[in-house]
Amino acid sequence: MAAGGDCGGYRSPLASRYASPEMCFLFSDKYKFRTWRQLWLWLAEAEQTLGLPVTEEQIQEMKSNLDNIDFKMAAEEEKQLRHDVMAHVHTFARCCPKAAGIIHLGATSCYVGDNTDLIILRNAFDLLLPKLARVISRLADFAKERADLPTLGFTHFQPAQLTTVGKRCCLWIQDLCMDLQNLKRVRDELRFRGVKGTTGTQASFLQLFEGDDQKVEQLDKMVTEKAGFKRAFIITGQTYTRKVDIEVLSVLASLGASVHKICTDIRLLANLKEMEEPFEKQQIGSSAMPYKRNPMRSERCCSLARHLMTLVLDPLQTASVQWFERTLDDSANRRICLAEAFLTADTVLNTLQNISEGLVVYPKVIERRIRQELPFMATENIIMAMVKAGGNRQDCHEKIRVLSQQAAAVVKQEGGDNDLIERIQADAYFSPIHSQLDHLLDPSSFTGRASQQVQRFLEEEVCPLLKPYESVMKVKAELCL
């Protein structure tokens, strides 16, 4: 399921165009059905260890045919049987004639179906976590480098107090750090369905072991350990509780919200010409307007993040309508939403890493915008300086109010530059502080503790969170398009 391929029919753009080959492979038929065979092998090995009549010859035959999958035969079998698991039992048995009688012994379809899904979910998280860590790392480098660079802050997308470029980036990083912790938590809390039988009572296995409860418990534990899980559910119906899927897709949807916010900010800053995503030498921004540098990567992230955020509705509804021990109306839905959620998350993280590795900042544009707005923001400091120089606060306030209105009219009605400071310099009333105006208008004096906050945040919260991922930090993001 790597990118590219036959153009003769529809394929999901996530698999054919956007997501990484590694994530696509996890959700491929080859990986799925190979894992089914591995689960049948683990079950047989555990049953043999616990005394059931499973021979070493049968075990070795299964081992040697794990990858020998006749997909054409499986498809033909499923067409006849209308049952995917039994189709693959028959297909596996065809190439393992000696083991045919013990494949799937005591198990139900969800033994392979649900346990494979849990293995895939765990491994998919293992692909996402380093990618998210790399995005955070790249943005942390960006924030550290620009921790002191003043920029105009916005509330309601209206000019507000100054902040710094690095501090604003830390707002993005903080959300992504929360996502990293949440993805890791849900990944680590995944439990194996284990060996539970048709309705979760383990009745078939209890019969196989002639009522020996301890051996049934051991069987469940052994297969769980072979699959690499620390624990399995004690209670299941035919399936593991579908609330697990809600947890999984909730944290991915939350990641989608974070990415959408970040890339929306980048798109707005691109419009302001203060910041841009990478733009390659041969890249075309518009077929009609050659001068354009559209934020295509950020737009892609927003587009796919919206899709990612909506996918959590599927498991919410599925979990709510699982009657009693289970119904099969979960199956087709889960095949789509689980795969699409991880493929989408994979794509947006690949793209966001690429963006974060090549963000461009234009300090002169930022400085010009500050000059347009800072005079109004500095009025309170000017009033305080005048009071310290012996002036009357109310008189000074009124003088600045009148001059500010005049300067605003020049900006809004005439399209001119903000000339408030020139008006103050020309007014003899303010002569006691004329020599202080440059200091009073120094942008760095309006950013508060922004740079110190950046340093402390990166040192105390971000660096410790990234430490487990140090060995994978140098990997570059490769975009399919």
GROMACS .gro file of C-alpha atoms in nm:
model
  481
    1MET     CA    1   0.000   0.000   0.000
    2ALA     CA    2   0.286   0.238  -0.062
    3ALA     CA    3   0.219   0.569  -0.235
    4GLY     CA    4   0.156   0.553  -0.607
    5GLY     CA    5   0.026   0.249  -0.792
    6ASP     CA    6  -0.239   0.150  -1.043
    7CYS     CA    7  -0.461   0.436  -1.164
    8GLY     CA    8  -0.735   0.203  -1.289
    9GLY     CA    9  -0.962   0.232  -0.983
   10TYR     CA   10  -1.030   0.436  -0.673
   11ARG     CA   11  -0.781   0.425  -0.390
   12SER     CA   12  -0.791   0.628  -0.075
   13PRO     CA   13  -0.578   0.943  -0.125
   14LEU     CA   14  -0.442   0.881   0.223
   15ALA     CA   15  -0.277   0.559   0.106
   16SER     CA   16  -0.200   0.653  -0.253
   17ARG     CA   17  -0.097   1.017  -0.205
   18TYR     CA   18  -0.025   1.132   0.148
   19ALA     CA   19   0.057   0.884   0.426
   20SER     CA   20   0.394   0.717   0.480
   21PRO     CA   21   0.458   0.368   0.339
   22GLU     CA   22   0.521   0.241   0.693
   23MET     CA   23   0.181   0.348   0.821
   24CYS     CA   24   0.009   0.226   0.505
   25PHE     CA   25   0.171  -0.117   0.547
   26LEU     CA   26   0.038  -0.149   0.904
   27PHE     CA   27  -0.316  -0.125   0.772
   28SER     CA   28  -0.255  -0.345   0.467
   29ASP     CA   29  -0.412  -0.686   0.406
   30LYS     CA   30  -0.068  -0.842   0.406
   31TYR     CA   31   0.012  -0.721   0.758
   32LYS     CA   32  -0.336  -0.803   0.887
   33PHE     CA   33  -0.354  -1.160   0.761
   34ARG     CA   34   0.007  -1.234   0.845
   35THR     CA   35  -0.073  -1.126   1.203
   36TRP     CA   36  -0.375  -1.359   1.204
   37ARG     CA   37  -0.142  -1.646   1.124
   38GLN     CA   38   0.100  -1.534   1.393
   39LEU     CA   39  -0.183  -1.535   1.647
   40TRP     CA   40  -0.285  -1.886   1.544
   41LEU     CA   41   0.077  -1.993   1.589
   42TRP     CA   42   0.101  -1.834   1.935
   43LEU     CA   43  -0.223  -2.003   2.037
   44ALA     CA   44  -0.100  -2.342   1.917
   45GLU     CA   45   0.236  -2.298   2.091
   46ALA     CA   46   0.066  -2.209   2.420
   47GLU     CA   47  -0.180  -2.495   2.389
   48GLN     CA   48   0.109  -2.735   2.325
   49THR     CA   49   0.299  -2.606   2.628
   50LEU     CA   50  -0.008  -2.659   2.846
   51GLY     CA   51  -0.052  -3.019   2.736
   52LEU     CA   52  -0.293  -3.024   2.444
   53PRO     CA   53  -0.214  -3.269   2.160
   54VAL     CA   54  -0.028  -3.023   1.935
   55THR     CA   55   0.292  -3.164   1.784
   56GLU     CA   56   0.620  -2.990   1.719
   57GLU     CA   57   0.585  -3.085   1.354
   58GLN     CA   58   0.257  -2.895   1.335
   59ILE     CA   59   0.415  -2.592   1.503
   60GLN     CA   60   0.708  -2.589   1.261
   61GLU     CA   61   0.475  -2.625   0.964
   62MET     CA   62   0.279  -2.317   1.078
   63LYS     CA   63   0.598  -2.121   1.139
   64SER     CA   64   0.732  -2.191   0.793
   65ASN     CA   65   0.412  -2.072   0.625
   66LEU     CA   66   0.340  -1.746   0.807
   67ASP     CA   67   0.417  -1.543   0.494
   68ASN     CA   68   0.295  -1.797   0.241
   69ILE     CA   69  -0.047  -1.638   0.192
   70ASP     CA   70  -0.250  -1.725  -0.118
   71PHE     CA   71  -0.462  -1.410  -0.136
   72LYS     CA   72  -0.645  -1.531  -0.446
   73MET     CA   73  -0.753  -1.851  -0.273
   74ALA     CA   74  -0.856  -1.657   0.039
   75ALA     CA   75  -1.072  -1.426  -0.171
   76GLU     CA   76  -1.238  -1.720  -0.344
   77GLU     CA   77  -1.300  -1.894  -0.011
   78GLU     CA   78  -1.451  -1.581   0.140
   79LYS     CA   79  -1.678  -1.540  -0.163
   80GLN     CA   80  -1.812  -1.889  -0.098
   81LEU     CA   81  -1.820  -1.886   0.282
   82ARG     CA   82  -1.907  -1.520   0.342
   83HIS     CA   83  -1.670  -1.537   0.638
   84ASP     CA   84  -1.326  -1.381   0.623
   85VAL     CA   85  -1.174  -1.563   0.921
   86MET     CA   86  -1.283  -1.909   0.809
   87ALA     CA   87  -1.164  -1.828   0.457
   88HIS     CA   88  -0.816  -1.767   0.596
   89VAL     CA   89  -0.833  -2.070   0.825
   90HIS     CA   90  -0.892  -2.281   0.514
   91THR     CA   91  -0.620  -2.098   0.320
   92PHE     CA   92  -0.367  -2.146   0.601
   93ALA     CA   93  -0.470  -2.509   0.637
   94ARG     CA   94  -0.411  -2.570   0.265
   95CYS     CA   95  -0.040  -2.492   0.303
   96CYS     CA   96  -0.023  -2.651   0.651
   97PRO     CA   97  -0.199  -2.987   0.599
   98LYS     CA   98  -0.045  -3.146   0.908
   99ALA     CA   99  -0.153  -2.856   1.129
  100ALA     CA  100  -0.493  -2.811   0.966
  101GLY     CA  101  -0.680  -2.981   1.250
  102ILE     CA  102  -0.544  -2.758   1.528
  103ILE     CA  103  -0.547  -2.413   1.360
  104HIS     CA  104  -0.789  -2.182   1.546
  105LEU     CA  105  -0.845  -2.449   1.810
  106GLY     CA  106  -1.101  -2.325   2.066
  107ALA     CA  107  -1.095  -1.971   1.927
  108THR     CA  108  -1.360  -1.738   1.790
  109SER     CA  109  -1.317  -1.497   1.498
  110CYS     CA  110  -1.248  -1.207   1.734
  111TYR     CA  111  -0.945  -1.391   1.868
  112VAL     CA  112  -0.765  -1.300   1.547
  113GLY     CA  113  -0.976  -0.998   1.449
  114ASP     CA  114  -0.971  -0.797   1.771
  115ASN     CA  115  -0.626  -0.899   1.887
  116THR     CA  116  -0.482  -0.805   1.547
  117ASP     CA  117  -0.655  -0.467   1.568
  118LEU     CA  118  -0.500  -0.405   1.909
  119ILE     CA  119  -0.155  -0.501   1.781
  120ILE     CA  120  -0.199  -0.264   1.486
  121LEU     CA  121  -0.322   0.020   1.708
  122ARG     CA  122  -0.022  -0.020   1.938
  123ASN     CA  123   0.223  -0.030   1.650
  124ALA     CA  124   0.055   0.264   1.479
  125PHE     CA  125   0.099   0.471   1.795
  126ASP     CA  126   0.466   0.365   1.793
  127LEU     CA  127   0.499   0.517   1.445
  128LEU     CA  128   0.320   0.839   1.539
  129LEU     CA  129   0.494   0.918   1.867
  130PRO     CA  130   0.846   0.977   1.726
  131LYS     CA  131   0.698   1.189   1.447
  132LEU     CA  132   0.514   1.407   1.694
  133ALA     CA  133   0.828   1.432   1.907
  134ARG     CA  134   1.026   1.550   1.605
  135VAL     CA  135   0.769   1.820   1.529
  136ILE     CA  136   0.794   1.942   1.887
  137SER     CA  137   1.174   1.936   1.869
  138ARG     CA  138   1.186   2.138   1.547
  139LEU     CA  139   0.944   2.395   1.684
  140ALA     CA  140   1.140   2.409   2.011
  141ASP     CA  141   1.455   2.498   1.816
  142PHE     CA  142   1.258   2.765   1.630
  143ALA     CA  143   1.118   2.907   1.955
  144LYS     CA  144   1.455   2.914   2.128
  145GLU     CA  145   1.619   3.098   1.839
  146ARG     CA  146   1.343   3.364   1.835
  147ALA     CA  147   1.265   3.383   2.205
  148ASP     CA  148   1.360   3.754   2.214
  149LEU     CA  149   1.214   3.866   1.879
  150PRO     CA  150   0.924   4.103   1.958
  151THR     CA  151   0.609   4.071   1.753
  152LEU     CA  152   0.261   4.214   1.768
  153GLY     CA  153   0.026   3.996   1.969
  154PHE     CA  154  -0.335   3.952   1.867
  155THR     CA  155  -0.652   3.891   2.061
  156HIS     CA  156  -0.970   3.856   1.852
  157PHE     CA  157  -0.723   3.903   1.561
  158GLN     CA  158  -0.700   4.264   1.673
  159PRO     CA  159  -0.368   4.423   1.779
  160ALA     CA  160  -0.290   4.353   2.144
  161GLN     CA  161   0.019   4.371   2.364
  162LEU     CA  162   0.348   4.261   2.219
  163THR     CA  163   0.475   3.907   2.262
  164THR     CA  164   0.771   3.735   2.097
  165VAL     CA  165   0.783   3.502   1.800
  166GLY     CA  166   0.933   3.233   2.024
  167LYS     CA  167   0.665   3.275   2.290
  168ARG     CA  168   0.388   3.240   2.033
  169CYS     CA  169   0.553   2.923   1.903
  170CYS     CA  170   0.555   2.787   2.258
  171LEU     CA  171   0.175   2.812   2.260
  172TRP     CA  172   0.181   2.566   1.970
  173ILE     CA  173   0.439   2.344   2.138
  174GLN     CA  174   0.243   2.329   2.463
  175ASP     CA  175  -0.062   2.187   2.284
  176LEU     CA  176   0.152   1.931   2.102
  177CYS     CA  177   0.319   1.827   2.428
  178MET     CA  178  -0.023   1.754   2.571
  179ASP     CA  179  -0.096   1.547   2.261
  180LEU     CA  180   0.232   1.355   2.299
  181GLN     CA  181   0.147   1.269   2.659
  182ASN     CA  182  -0.208   1.167   2.568
  183LEU     CA  183  -0.101   0.948   2.276
  184LYS     CA  184   0.162   0.780   2.494
  185ARG     CA  185  -0.091   0.726   2.775
  186VAL     CA  186  -0.352   0.566   2.548
  187ARG     CA  187  -0.086   0.353   2.377
  188ASP     CA  188   0.047   0.228   2.710
  189GLU     CA  189  -0.302   0.158   2.845
  190LEU     CA  190  -0.398  -0.064   2.551
  191ARG     CA  191  -0.488  -0.413   2.674
  192PHE     CA  192  -0.495  -0.734   2.475
  193ARG     CA  193  -0.832  -0.901   2.422
  194GLY     CA  194  -0.657  -1.228   2.477
  195VAL     CA  195  -0.803  -1.580   2.463
  196LYS     CA  196  -1.167  -1.545   2.563
  197GLY     CA  197  -1.383  -1.759   2.335
  198THR     CA  198  -1.715  -1.688   2.169
  199THR     CA  199  -1.889  -1.463   2.422
  200GLY     CA  200  -1.590  -1.392   2.642
  201THR     CA  201  -1.657  -1.670   2.895
  202GLN     CA  202  -1.364  -1.893   2.787
  203ALA     CA  203  -1.606  -2.189   2.785
  204SER     CA  204  -1.445  -2.354   2.481
  205PHE     CA  205  -1.100  -2.342   2.637
  206LEU     CA  206  -1.229  -2.467   2.969
  207GLN     CA  207  -1.368  -2.766   2.780
  208LEU     CA  208  -1.039  -2.822   2.596
  209PHE     CA  209  -0.853  -2.830   2.928
  210GLU     CA  210  -1.121  -3.047   3.093
  211GLY     CA  211  -1.229  -2.786   3.345
  212ASP     CA  212  -0.879  -2.677   3.451
  213ASP     CA  213  -0.929  -2.304   3.529
  214GLN     CA  214  -0.561  -2.249   3.597
  215LYS     CA  215  -0.456  -2.372   3.253
  216VAL     CA  216  -0.712  -2.147   3.084
  217GLU     CA  217  -0.571  -1.853   3.281
  218GLN     CA  218  -0.218  -1.954   3.185
  219LEU     CA  219  -0.317  -1.985   2.818
  220ASP     CA  220  -0.456  -1.631   2.819
  221LYS     CA  221  -0.146  -1.497   2.991
  222MET     CA  222   0.098  -1.680   2.765
  223VAL     CA  223  -0.057  -1.557   2.440
  224THR     CA  224  -0.082  -1.204   2.580
  225GLU     CA  225   0.290  -1.206   2.660
  226LYS     CA  226   0.379  -1.349   2.320
  227ALA     CA  227   0.193  -1.056   2.159
  228GLY     CA  228   0.398  -0.810   2.365
  229PHE     CA  229   0.120  -0.681   2.591
  230LYS     CA  230   0.161  -0.641   2.966
  231ARG     CA  231  -0.198  -0.732   3.040
  232ALA     CA  232  -0.524  -0.845   2.886
  233PHE     CA  233  -0.885  -0.762   2.961
  234ILE     CA  234  -1.032  -0.981   3.234
  235ILE     CA  235  -1.382  -0.909   3.105
  236THR     CA  236  -1.486  -0.907   2.739
  237GLY     CA  237  -1.790  -0.993   2.539
  238GLN     CA  238  -1.718  -1.139   2.200
  239THR     CA  239  -1.509  -0.825   2.137
  240TYR     CA  240  -1.299  -0.596   2.347
  241THR     CA  241  -1.507  -0.299   2.460
  242ARG     CA  242  -1.546  -0.053   2.177
  243LYS     CA  243  -1.481   0.228   2.420
  244VAL     CA  244  -1.115   0.155   2.352
  245ASP     CA  245  -1.166   0.284   1.998
  246ILE     CA  246  -1.323   0.600   2.142
  247GLU     CA  247  -1.011   0.659   2.354
  248VAL     CA  248  -0.782   0.600   2.058
  249LEU     CA  249  -0.964   0.828   1.816
  250SER     CA  250  -1.026   1.095   2.081
  251VAL     CA  251  -0.656   1.160   2.130
  252LEU     CA  252  -0.600   1.157   1.755
  253ALA     CA  253  -0.887   1.402   1.706
  254SER     CA  254  -0.736   1.624   1.974
  255LEU     CA  255  -0.403   1.613   1.788
  256GLY     CA  256  -0.596   1.718   1.477
  257ALA     CA  257  -0.731   2.022   1.661
  258SER     CA  258  -0.379   2.122   1.766
  259VAL     CA  259  -0.242   2.090   1.414
  260HIS     CA  260  -0.534   2.284   1.269
  261LYS     CA  261  -0.477   2.573   1.512
  262ILE     CA  262  -0.103   2.584   1.443
  263CYS     CA  263  -0.140   2.576   1.067
  264THR     CA  264  -0.421   2.832   1.074
  265ASP     CA  265  -0.188   3.066   1.264
  266ILE     CA  266   0.082   3.007   1.003
  267ARG     CA  267  -0.165   3.080   0.722
  268LEU     CA  268  -0.271   3.405   0.889
  269LEU     CA  269   0.091   3.507   0.945
  270ALA     CA  270   0.163   3.428   0.579
  271ASN     CA  271  -0.112   3.671   0.485
  272LEU     CA  272   0.051   3.931   0.710
  273LYS     CA  273   0.384   3.849   0.541
  274GLU     CA  274   0.546   3.791   0.880
  275MET     CA  275   0.610   3.418   0.842
  276GLU     CA  276   0.600   3.159   0.565
  277GLU     CA  277   0.616   2.784   0.534
  278PRO     CA  278   0.890   2.640   0.307
  279PHE     CA  279   0.853   2.735  -0.058
  280GLU     CA  280   1.075   2.555  -0.307
  281LYS     CA  281   1.251   2.720  -0.600
  282GLN     CA  282   1.043   2.546  -0.867
  283GLN     CA  283   0.718   2.550  -0.669
  284ILE     CA  284   0.417   2.718  -0.831
  285GLY     CA  285   0.179   2.901  -0.601
  286SER     CA  286  -0.096   2.965  -0.853
  287SER     CA  287  -0.164   2.865  -1.213
  288ALA     CA  288  -0.299   3.214  -1.285
  289MET     CA  289  -0.098   3.440  -1.051
  290PRO     CA  290   0.276   3.369  -1.075
  291TYR     CA  291   0.364   3.594  -0.781
  292LYS     CA  292   0.163   3.394  -0.527
  293ARG     CA  293   0.322   3.190  -0.247
  294ASN     CA  294   0.021   3.002  -0.114
  295PRO     CA  295   0.066   2.817   0.219
  296MET     CA  296  -0.016   2.485   0.052
  297ARG     CA  297   0.134   2.259   0.319
  298SER     CA  298  -0.048   2.433   0.603
  299GLU     CA  299  -0.370   2.424   0.403
  300ARG     CA  300  -0.327   2.049   0.354
  301CYS     CA  301  -0.279   2.004   0.727
  302CYS     CA  302  -0.595   2.201   0.803
  303SER     CA  303  -0.791   2.010   0.543
  304LEU     CA  304  -0.690   1.669   0.674
  305ALA     CA  305  -0.706   1.774   1.040
  306ARG     CA  306  -1.073   1.858   0.994
  307HIS     CA  307  -1.128   1.504   0.866
  308LEU     CA  308  -0.934   1.361   1.159
  309MET     CA  309  -1.142   1.552   1.411
  310THR     CA  310  -1.469   1.415   1.271
  311LEU     CA  311  -1.365   1.049   1.282
  312VAL     CA  312  -1.415   1.019   1.658
  313LEU     CA  313  -1.790   1.031   1.595
  314ASP     CA  314  -1.774   0.681   1.443
  315PRO     CA  315  -1.651   0.491   1.752
  316LEU     CA  316  -1.875   0.701   1.978
  317GLN     CA  317  -2.179   0.583   1.788
  318THR     CA  318  -2.048   0.228   1.745
  319ALA     CA  319  -1.984   0.178   2.116
  320SER     CA  320  -2.331   0.306   2.200
  321VAL     CA  321  -2.511   0.043   1.987
  322GLN     CA  322  -2.315  -0.274   2.066
  323TRP     CA  323  -2.605  -0.491   2.186
  324PHE     CA  324  -2.525  -0.729   2.468
  325GLU     CA  325  -2.210  -0.934   2.387
  326ARG     CA  326  -2.166  -0.772   2.040
  327THR     CA  327  -2.325  -0.702   1.704
  328LEU     CA  328  -2.150  -0.705   1.368
  329ASP     CA  329  -2.250  -0.352   1.269
  330ASP     CA  330  -1.919  -0.235   1.415
  331SER     CA  331  -1.703  -0.420   1.164
  332ALA     CA  332  -1.729  -0.228   0.838
  333ASN     CA  333  -1.726   0.104   1.022
  334ARG     CA  334  -1.410   0.018   1.217
  335ARG     CA  335  -1.226  -0.099   0.906
  336ILE     CA  336  -1.260   0.256   0.776
  337CYS     CA  337  -1.236   0.491   1.073
  338LEU     CA  338  -0.943   0.329   1.258
  339ALA     CA  339  -0.725   0.309   0.949
  340GLU     CA  340  -0.819   0.655   0.826
  341ALA     CA  341  -0.751   0.813   1.165
  342PHE     CA  342  -0.395   0.684   1.181
  343LEU     CA  343  -0.322   0.744   0.813
  344THR     CA  344  -0.452   1.101   0.850
  345ALA     CA  345  -0.258   1.167   1.170
  346ASP     CA  346   0.054   1.027   1.003
  347THR     CA  347   0.008   1.260   0.707
  348VAL     CA  348  -0.045   1.577   0.910
  349LEU     CA  349   0.258   1.502   1.128
  350ASN     CA  350   0.480   1.433   0.828
  351THR     CA  351   0.364   1.758   0.673
  352LEU     CA  352   0.391   1.963   0.990
  353GLN     CA  353   0.745   1.838   1.048
  354ASN     CA  354   0.834   1.949   0.696
  355ILE     CA  355   0.680   2.290   0.765
  356SER     CA  356   0.856   2.329   1.100
  357GLU     CA  357   1.193   2.242   0.945
  358GLY     CA  358   1.170   2.532   0.701
  359LEU     CA  359   0.968   2.814   0.860
  360VAL     CA  360   1.080   3.156   0.738
  361VAL     CA  361   1.039   3.473   0.946
  362TYR     CA  362   1.051   3.829   0.812
  363PRO     CA  363   1.169   4.053   1.100
  364LYS     CA  364   1.147   4.376   0.898
  365VAL     CA  365   0.778   4.319   0.826
  366ILE     CA  366   0.719   4.239   1.192
  367GLU     CA  367   0.907   4.555   1.293
  368ARG     CA  368   0.702   4.770   1.059
  369ARG     CA  369   0.375   4.636   1.200
  370ILE     CA  370   0.499   4.701   1.552
  371ARG     CA  371   0.581   5.061   1.455
  372GLN     CA  372   0.225   5.104   1.330
  373GLU     CA  373   0.066   4.988   1.655
  374LEU     CA  374   0.321   5.049   1.931
  375PRO     CA  375   0.263   5.426   1.964
  376PHE     CA  376  -0.093   5.361   2.080
  377MET     CA  377   0.023   5.090   2.320
  378ALA     CA  378   0.293   5.316   2.461
  379THR     CA  379   0.053   5.592   2.566
  380GLU     CA  380   0.021   5.463   2.922
  381ASN     CA  381   0.400   5.451   2.960
  382ILE     CA  382   0.422   5.805   2.820
  383ILE     CA  383   0.161   5.927   3.069
  384MET     CA  384   0.350   5.767   3.359
  385ALA     CA  385   0.677   5.924   3.243
  386MET     CA  386   0.510   6.266   3.225
  387VAL     CA  387   0.373   6.227   3.577
  388LYS     CA  388   0.721   6.137   3.703
  389ALA     CA  389   0.847   6.453   3.530
  390GLY     CA  390   0.592   6.663   3.726
  391GLY     CA  391   0.293   6.658   3.488
  392ASN     CA  392  -0.076   6.612   3.575
  393ARG     CA  393  -0.210   6.269   3.487
  394GLN     CA  394  -0.553   6.389   3.370
  395ASP     CA  395  -0.415   6.675   3.161
  396CYS     CA  396  -0.165   6.440   2.997
  397HIS     CA  397  -0.433   6.180   2.931
  398GLU     CA  398  -0.651   6.434   2.750
  399LYS     CA  399  -0.362   6.563   2.539
  400ILE     CA  400  -0.267   6.211   2.431
  401ARG     CA  401  -0.631   6.123   2.366
  402VAL     CA  402  -0.665   6.412   2.120
  403LEU     CA  403  -0.333   6.338   1.947
  404SER     CA  404  -0.420   5.967   1.928
  405GLN     CA  405  -0.751   6.039   1.758
  406GLN     CA  406  -0.574   6.261   1.505
  407ALA     CA  407  -0.313   5.991   1.435
  408ALA     CA  408  -0.585   5.725   1.402
  409ALA     CA  409  -0.763   5.940   1.145
  410VAL     CA  410  -0.443   5.959   0.938
  411VAL     CA  411  -0.416   5.578   0.946
  412LYS     CA  412  -0.782   5.491   0.885
  413GLN     CA  413  -0.906   5.775   0.668
  414GLU     CA  414  -0.595   5.876   0.474
  415GLY     CA  415  -0.413   5.541   0.466
  416GLY     CA  416  -0.102   5.701   0.612
  417ASP     CA  417   0.143   5.583   0.877
  418ASN     CA  418   0.086   5.620   1.247
  419ASP     CA  419   0.235   5.961   1.331
  420LEU     CA  420   0.141   5.981   1.699
  421ILE     CA  421   0.504   5.998   1.815
  422GLU     CA  422   0.581   6.276   1.568
  423ARG     CA  423   0.284   6.469   1.708
  424ILE     CA  424   0.408   6.416   2.063
  425GLN     CA  425   0.758   6.528   1.961
  426ALA     CA  426   0.611   6.840   1.804
  427ASP     CA  427   0.406   6.930   2.114
  428ALA     CA  428   0.593   7.144   2.366
  429TYR     CA  429   0.378   7.004   2.646
  430PHE     CA  430   0.570   6.677   2.621
  431SER     CA  431   0.915   6.838   2.607
  432PRO     CA  432   1.013   6.700   2.953
  433ILE     CA  433   1.014   6.345   2.812
  434HIS     CA  434   1.117   6.399   2.449
  435SER     CA  435   1.459   6.253   2.524
  436GLN     CA  436   1.297   5.941   2.672
  437LEU     CA  437   1.075   5.854   2.377
  438ASP     CA  438   1.318   5.612   2.212
  439HIS     CA  439   1.347   5.418   2.536
  440LEU     CA  440   0.972   5.429   2.600
  441LEU     CA  441   0.913   5.287   2.251
  442ASP     CA  442   1.169   5.006   2.266
  443PRO     CA  443   0.963   4.697   2.165
  444SER     CA  444   1.161   4.470   2.399
  445SER     CA  445   1.027   4.663   2.697
  446PHE     CA  446   0.671   4.561   2.600
  447THR     CA  447   0.721   4.182   2.586
  448GLY     CA  448   0.723   4.125   2.962
  449ARG     CA  449   0.882   3.795   3.062
  450ALA     CA  450   0.817   3.626   2.728
  451SER     CA  451   1.180   3.528   2.663
  452GLN     CA  452   1.228   3.398   3.018
  453GLN     CA  453   0.906   3.198   2.988
  454VAL     CA  454   1.030   3.041   2.665
  455GLN     CA  455   1.359   2.937   2.822
  456ARG     CA  456   1.196   2.791   3.132
  457PHE     CA  457   0.924   2.611   2.937
  458LEU     CA  458   1.168   2.449   2.698
  459GLU     CA  459   1.406   2.344   2.975
  460GLU     CA  460   1.154   2.222   3.233
  461GLU     CA  461   0.874   2.076   3.023
  462VAL     CA  462   0.978   2.014   2.664
  463CYS     CA  463   1.330   1.872   2.696
  464PRO     CA  464   1.236   1.602   2.952
  465LEU     CA  465   0.938   1.501   2.738
  466LEU     CA  466   1.158   1.459   2.430
  467LYS     CA  467   1.440   1.269   2.600
  468PRO     CA  468   1.304   0.918   2.523
  469TYR     CA  469   1.303   1.008   2.151
  470GLU     CA  470   1.661   1.136   2.121
  471SER     CA  471   1.771   0.848   1.899
  472VAL     CA  472   1.512   0.927   1.627
  473MET     CA  473   1.539   1.306   1.618
  474LYS     CA  474   1.756   1.334   1.308
  475VAL     CA  475   1.501   1.179   1.070
  476LYS     CA  476   1.385   1.426   0.805
  477ALA     CA  477   1.028   1.449   0.685
  478GLU     CA  478   0.978   1.332   0.328
  479LEU     CA  479   0.656   1.449   0.165
  480CYS     CA  480   0.494   1.242  -0.110
  481LEU     CA  481   0.395   1.565  -0.284
   0.00000   0.00000   0.00000
